[in-house]
């Protein structure tokens, strides 16, 4: 189930003049062209498929697919036409479920896949609130979805997402979240909860249940920096928990991995402590162009500074399930058995972390500045 299963929709699918202008624009006739990262602007190798042609908020819009890319051609009521190209290879039932047709002051309009049976809008910051149902037109176009609320002082603003449900003819009871991160195709949001002791590692799952929504309420601030970077999916992986020193409560170690359409990934590591409100959470560290925290990088060790309620400074660290020992060097010299580490860090300076894996291998850890 991908874009090849989409029919041609819209009230201008027989407007040969409009379609001709869209094809000519993609052939490179000087129309302003925008591309997502690492998307080729070359003309299609063969005749592209027509997915949509119609009027959207006063503009003529044509959506085409050549098997690996989406092309959205727009003729606005005033101004020059614009062609937007984005990667869409290896799309699936979630990443081919919706496309942004237009963005205006009223919000974003989406064209939904023919297999979407229900659509609603959520604010990630309000996980207990019910999704607001969208009245989708017969041709699959949604009404405008308002943009997230602006950030306040020290915050990151709201994060509006779509909650979509596939038809039971495709898969039974499959609902999922997608977030508009500035591209043509919204990014699929999933989560991997902390595994129980002795239980095999869990796989990413949909974040539409109460626990998944509560988890993403704490990670919504991570989505803003991902805008316009060609992200196709983001998985929130809870990989370790730790009892904080001085009986300061329980902390959760999270690695949020953003996968891009061209295959690269970015990892944001967050230490979630009881004293921090979700709107103030920021990554402890960010690692670009990495396979870590995903299918091909399942071992991770990260650490950083933490100040206790008494004012004492510590270096905290935690590893994923295969880590059985942690050693710190540099500004902090200490060692711990198991997956978690805590040591006093009275002075400034860089620390170096190394992990020992259950199979005897070594894992170099990431350390946030100031640790």
Coordinates of C-alpha atoms in Angstrom, one line a residue:
X1 CA 0.0 0.0 0.0
X2 CA 1.8 3.1 -1.3
X3 CA 1.2 5.9 -3.7
X4 CA 0.9 3.5 -6.6
X5 CA -2.5 2.5 -5.1
X6 CA -3.9 6.0 -5.2
X7 CA -6.5 6.9 -7.9
X8 CA -6.6 10.2 -9.7
X9 CA -8.9 12.5 -7.8
X10 CA -10.1 16.1 -7.9
X11 CA -12.4 18.1 -10.2
X12 CA -9.8 19.1 -12.8
X13 CA -8.3 15.7 -13.7
X14 CA -9.6 16.2 -17.3
X15 CA -8.1 19.7 -17.5
X16 CA -5.5 18.9 -20.1
X17 CA -4.2 22.5 -20.2
X18 CA -3.5 22.5 -16.4
X19 CA -2.0 19.0 -16.5
X20 CA 0.2 20.0 -19.4
X21 CA 1.6 23.0 -17.6
X22 CA 2.3 20.8 -14.5
X23 CA 4.2 18.3 -16.7
X24 CA 6.1 21.1 -18.5
X25 CA 7.1 22.6 -15.1
X26 CA 8.5 19.2 -14.0
X27 CA 10.4 19.0 -17.3
X28 CA 12.2 22.2 -16.2
X29 CA 10.8 25.2 -18.0
X30 CA 12.0 27.7 -15.5
X31 CA 9.2 27.5 -12.9
X32 CA 10.4 28.1 -9.3
X33 CA 11.2 24.6 -7.9
X34 CA 11.7 23.6 -4.3
X35 CA 13.0 20.2 -3.2
X36 CA 13.3 18.4 0.1
X37 CA 16.9 17.5 1.1
X38 CA 18.6 15.2 -1.4
X39 CA 15.7 15.1 -3.8
X40 CA 16.5 15.1 -7.5
X41 CA 15.0 17.9 -9.5
X42 CA 15.4 16.0 -12.7
X43 CA 12.4 15.4 -15.0
X44 CA 10.6 12.1 -14.5
X45 CA 12.1 9.1 -16.4
X46 CA 8.6 8.0 -17.6
X47 CA 5.0 9.3 -17.6
X48 CA 4.1 10.1 -14.0
X49 CA 0.8 9.0 -12.4
X50 CA -1.8 11.7 -11.7
X51 CA -2.9 11.6 -8.0
X52 CA -4.9 14.9 -7.8
X53 CA -5.9 17.9 -9.9
X54 CA -8.3 20.5 -8.5
X55 CA -8.9 23.8 -6.8
X56 CA -7.5 24.2 -3.2
X57 CA -8.1 27.5 -1.4
X58 CA -8.3 29.4 -4.7
X59 CA -5.2 27.8 -6.2
X60 CA -5.0 25.2 -8.9
X61 CA -3.0 22.2 -7.6
X62 CA -1.7 19.1 -9.4
X63 CA -0.1 16.2 -7.5
X64 CA 2.0 13.7 -9.5
X65 CA 4.0 10.6 -8.6
X66 CA 6.8 9.1 -10.7
X67 CA 7.4 6.0 -8.5
X68 CA 10.1 7.6 -6.4
X69 CA 9.1 11.2 -6.0
X70 CA 6.0 13.3 -5.4
X71 CA 5.6 16.5 -7.4
X72 CA 3.1 19.2 -6.3
X73 CA 2.5 21.9 -8.9
X74 CA 0.6 25.0 -7.7
X75 CA -0.8 28.0 -9.6
X76 CA -1.7 30.5 -6.9
X77 CA -4.4 33.2 -7.4
X78 CA -1.7 35.8 -7.7
X79 CA 2.0 35.2 -8.4
X80 CA 4.1 32.7 -10.2
X81 CA 3.6 28.9 -10.2
X82 CA 5.6 26.7 -7.9
X83 CA 6.8 23.1 -8.2
X84 CA 7.7 21.2 -5.0
X85 CA 9.5 17.8 -5.2
X86 CA 9.9 15.3 -2.4
X87 CA 11.2 11.8 -2.0
X88 CA 8.5 9.1 -1.7
X89 CA 10.3 5.8 -2.4
X90 CA 9.5 2.8 -0.2
X91 CA 6.5 4.6 1.2
X92 CA 4.0 2.4 3.1
X93 CA 0.5 2.4 4.5
X94 CA 1.5 5.1 7.0
X95 CA 4.0 7.3 5.1
X96 CA 1.8 7.2 2.0
X97 CA -1.4 8.0 4.0
X98 CA -1.4 11.7 3.5
X99 CA 0.1 14.6 1.4
X100 CA 0.0 18.3 2.2
X101 CA -1.9 19.9 -0.7
X102 CA -1.6 23.5 0.5
X103 CA -0.6 25.7 3.5
X104 CA -2.4 29.0 4.1
X105 CA -3.0 31.3 7.0
X106 CA -6.0 29.1 7.9
X107 CA -3.8 26.0 8.2
X108 CA -2.8 23.0 6.1
X109 CA -5.1 21.0 3.8
X110 CA -4.2 17.3 3.3
X111 CA -5.1 14.8 0.6
X112 CA -5.7 11.5 2.4
X113 CA -5.0 8.0 0.9
X114 CA -8.1 6.1 -0.3
X115 CA -7.6 3.5 2.5
X116 CA -8.0 6.1 5.3
X117 CA -11.4 5.6 6.9
X118 CA -11.2 8.1 9.8
X119 CA -9.2 11.3 10.4
X120 CA -8.8 13.5 13.4
X121 CA -6.6 16.2 14.8
X122 CA -4.7 16.1 18.1
X123 CA -2.5 18.4 20.1
X124 CA 0.4 16.4 21.4
X125 CA 0.5 18.6 24.5
X126 CA -3.0 17.4 25.5
X127 CA -2.8 13.6 25.4
X128 CA -6.0 13.1 27.4
X129 CA -8.2 15.2 25.1
X130 CA -10.1 13.3 22.4
X131 CA -9.1 13.8 18.8
X132 CA -11.2 16.4 16.9
X133 CA -12.8 14.6 13.9
X134 CA -12.1 16.0 10.5
X135 CA -14.9 16.2 7.9
X136 CA -13.1 14.8 4.9
X137 CA -14.5 15.7 1.4
X138 CA -15.5 12.8 -0.9
X139 CA -12.3 13.4 -2.9
X140 CA -10.1 12.9 0.2
X141 CA -9.3 16.6 0.9
X142 CA -9.5 17.7 4.5
X143 CA -10.5 21.1 5.8
X144 CA -7.7 23.4 6.9
X145 CA -5.8 22.0 10.0
X146 CA -4.7 25.0 12.1
X147 CA -1.0 25.4 12.7
X148 CA 0.4 24.7 16.1
X149 CA 0.2 27.5 18.7
X150 CA 3.3 29.6 19.0
X151 CA 5.9 29.0 21.6
X152 CA 5.8 30.9 24.9
X153 CA 8.8 32.0 26.9
X154 CA 11.1 29.0 27.3
X155 CA 8.6 26.6 25.6
X156 CA 8.3 25.0 22.2
X157 CA 4.6 25.7 21.4
X158 CA 1.9 23.2 20.5
X159 CA 2.3 20.3 18.1
X160 CA -0.7 19.5 16.0
X161 CA -0.8 16.0 14.5
X162 CA -3.2 13.9 12.5
X163 CA -4.6 10.7 13.9
X164 CA -5.6 8.5 11.0
X165 CA -7.3 5.1 10.9
X166 CA -6.9 2.6 8.0
X167 CA -10.0 0.9 6.6
X168 CA -10.7 -2.5 8.1
X169 CA -10.3 -3.9 4.5
X170 CA -6.6 -3.1 4.8
X171 CA -5.8 -4.0 8.4
X172 CA -8.0 -4.4 11.4
X173 CA -8.0 -1.5 13.9
X174 CA -4.9 0.3 12.7
X175 CA -4.7 3.9 13.9
X176 CA -1.5 6.0 13.7
X177 CA -0.1 9.5 14.1
X178 CA 1.5 11.7 11.5
X179 CA 3.0 15.1 12.0
X180 CA 3.5 17.9 9.4
X181 CA 7.2 18.7 9.5
X182 CA 7.2 21.0 6.5
X183 CA 7.4 18.5 3.7
X184 CA 4.9 17.1 1.3
X185 CA 4.4 14.0 3.3
X186 CA 3.9 14.1 7.1
X187 CA 6.2 12.0 9.3
X188 CA 4.9 8.9 11.0
X189 CA 5.3 9.0 14.8
X190 CA 5.8 5.8 16.8
X191 CA 7.1 4.8 20.2
X192 CA 9.0 1.9 21.8
X193 CA 8.2 1.6 25.5
X194 CA 10.7 0.5 28.2
X195 CA 10.8 -3.3 28.2
X196 CA 10.1 -5.2 31.5
X197 CA 13.0 -7.1 33.0
X198 CA 13.5 -10.5 31.3
X199 CA 11.1 -9.6 28.5
X200 CA 12.5 -9.5 24.9
X201 CA 13.1 -6.1 23.4
X202 CA 10.0 -4.5 22.1
X203 CA 9.3 -3.2 18.6
X204 CA 8.1 0.3 17.7
X205 CA 4.4 0.6 18.0
X206 CA 1.7 3.1 17.2
X207 CA 1.4 6.0 19.7
X208 CA -2.4 6.3 19.7
X209 CA -3.1 4.6 23.0
X210 CA -3.1 6.5 26.4
X211 CA 0.5 5.5 27.2
X212 CA 1.8 6.3 23.7
X213 CA 0.1 9.7 23.7
X214 CA 1.4 10.5 27.2
X215 CA 4.9 9.6 26.0
X216 CA 4.8 11.8 22.9
X217 CA 3.4 14.7 25.1
X218 CA 6.9 14.7 26.7
X219 CA 8.7 14.5 23.3
X220 CA 6.7 17.0 21.2
X221 CA 9.4 19.7 21.6
X222 CA 11.8 17.5 19.7
X223 CA 9.8 17.8 16.4
X224 CA 10.3 21.5 15.8
X225 CA 14.0 21.3 14.9
X226 CA 13.2 18.5 12.4
X227 CA 11.1 20.7 10.1
X228 CA 12.1 20.9 6.4
X229 CA 14.7 18.2 6.8
X230 CA 13.0 15.4 4.8
X231 CA 11.9 13.3 7.8
X232 CA 9.7 10.3 7.1
X233 CA 9.3 8.9 10.6
X234 CA 10.3 9.5 14.2
X235 CA 10.4 6.8 16.9
X236 CA 10.6 7.6 20.6
X237 CA 12.6 4.8 22.2
X238 CA 12.6 4.5 26.0
X239 CA 15.8 2.5 26.5
X240 CA 16.6 2.8 30.2
X241 CA 15.4 4.0 33.6
X242 CA 17.5 5.2 36.5
X243 CA 16.9 6.0 40.2
X244 CA 18.4 9.5 40.6
X245 CA 21.0 10.2 43.4
X246 CA 19.9 11.7 46.7
X247 CA 16.5 10.0 46.3
X248 CA 15.5 12.6 43.7
X249 CA 13.1 10.2 41.9
X250 CA 13.1 8.1 38.8
X251 CA 14.5 9.3 35.4
X252 CA 13.8 7.9 32.0
X253 CA 16.4 7.8 29.2
X254 CA 14.9 8.3 25.8
X255 CA 16.4 8.3 22.3
X256 CA 14.2 9.8 19.6
X257 CA 15.3 8.7 16.2
X258 CA 14.3 10.6 13.1
X259 CA 14.6 8.7 9.8
X260 CA 14.9 10.7 6.6
X261 CA 13.7 9.6 3.1
X262 CA 17.2 9.3 1.8
X263 CA 18.2 6.9 4.6
X264 CA 20.1 9.0 7.1
X265 CA 19.1 9.3 10.7
X266 CA 19.4 11.7 13.6
X267 CA 19.3 10.8 17.3
X268 CA 18.1 13.1 20.1
X269 CA 18.9 11.8 23.6
X270 CA 16.8 13.1 26.4
X271 CA 17.0 12.5 30.2
X272 CA 13.5 12.9 31.5
X273 CA 13.5 13.8 35.2
X274 CA 10.6 14.5 37.5
X275 CA 11.5 18.1 38.0
X276 CA 11.2 19.0 34.3
X277 CA 8.0 20.0 32.6
X278 CA 7.4 18.7 29.1
X279 CA 7.5 22.1 27.5
X280 CA 11.0 22.8 28.9
X281 CA 12.5 19.5 27.8
X282 CA 15.5 19.8 25.4
X283 CA 17.8 17.1 24.1
X284 CA 20.8 16.3 26.3
X285 CA 22.7 15.7 23.1
X286 CA 22.0 15.4 19.4
X287 CA 23.9 13.0 17.1
X288 CA 23.4 13.6 13.3
X289 CA 24.0 11.1 10.5
X290 CA 23.9 8.0 12.8
X291 CA 22.4 4.5 12.7
X292 CA 22.1 4.5 16.4
X293 CA 18.8 4.1 18.2
X294 CA 17.3 2.2 15.2
X295 CA 17.2 -1.2 13.6
X296 CA 20.9 -1.1 12.6
X297 CA 22.2 0.5 15.8
X298 CA 20.5 -1.2 18.7
X299 CA 23.2 -0.6 21.3
X300 CA 23.5 2.9 22.8
X301 CA 25.2 4.5 25.8
X302 CA 24.8 8.2 26.7
X303 CA 25.5 10.5 29.6
X304 CA 25.5 14.0 30.7
X305 CA 25.5 16.4 33.7
X306 CA 22.7 16.6 36.2
X307 CA 22.4 18.9 39.2
X308 CA 20.5 17.5 42.3
X309 CA 18.0 19.5 44.3
X310 CA 20.8 20.0 46.9
X311 CA 23.0 21.6 44.2
X312 CA 25.4 18.8 43.9
X313 CA 26.7 18.0 40.4
X314 CA 26.7 14.5 39.0
X315 CA 27.5 12.7 35.8
X316 CA 24.7 10.4 34.9
X317 CA 24.7 7.8 32.1
X318 CA 22.6 4.8 31.0
X319 CA 22.9 2.1 28.3
X320 CA 20.5 -0.1 26.4
X321 CA 19.7 -3.6 27.4
X322 CA 23.0 -5.2 26.2
X323 CA 25.2 -2.9 28.3
X324 CA 26.5 -4.7 31.5
X325 CA 29.1 -2.2 32.7
X326 CA 30.0 1.5 32.3
X327 CA 33.4 3.2 32.8
X328 CA 34.0 7.0 32.9
X329 CA 37.3 8.6 32.2
X330 CA 38.6 12.2 31.8
X331 CA 37.1 14.7 34.2
X332 CA 35.2 12.0 36.0
X333 CA 36.8 8.6 36.8
X334 CA 34.5 6.0 38.1
X335 CA 33.0 2.6 37.1
X336 CA 29.7 0.9 37.6
X337 CA 28.2 -2.6 37.0
X338 CA 25.0 -2.8 35.0
X339 CA 23.2 -0.4 32.7
X340 CA 23.2 2.8 34.7
X341 CA 25.9 5.1 36.1
X342 CA 26.0 8.0 38.6
X343 CA 29.1 9.7 40.0
X344 CA 29.9 13.0 41.6
X345 CA 31.3 15.5 39.1
X346 CA 32.7 18.3 41.3
X347 CA 34.7 20.1 38.5
X348 CA 34.3 21.2 34.9
X349 CA 35.8 19.3 32.0
X350 CA 35.0 16.6 29.5
X351 CA 34.2 13.0 30.5
X352 CA 34.5 9.9 28.3
X353 CA 32.2 7.0 28.6
X354 CA 32.8 3.4 27.6
X355 CA 30.3 0.5 27.9
X356 CA 30.9 -3.2 28.1
X357 CA 28.4 -5.4 26.3
X358 CA 27.1 -8.8 27.3
X359 CA 29.0 -10.4 24.5
X360 CA 32.3 -8.9 25.6
X361 CA 32.3 -6.1 23.0
X362 CA 33.0 -2.4 23.8
X363 CA 30.7 0.5 23.1
X364 CA 31.9 4.1 23.1
X365 CA 29.3 6.3 24.7
X366 CA 28.1 9.8 23.9
X367 CA 28.7 12.5 26.5
X368 CA 26.9 15.8 26.6
X369 CA 29.0 19.0 27.1
X370 CA 29.6 19.8 30.7
X371 CA 29.6 16.2 31.8

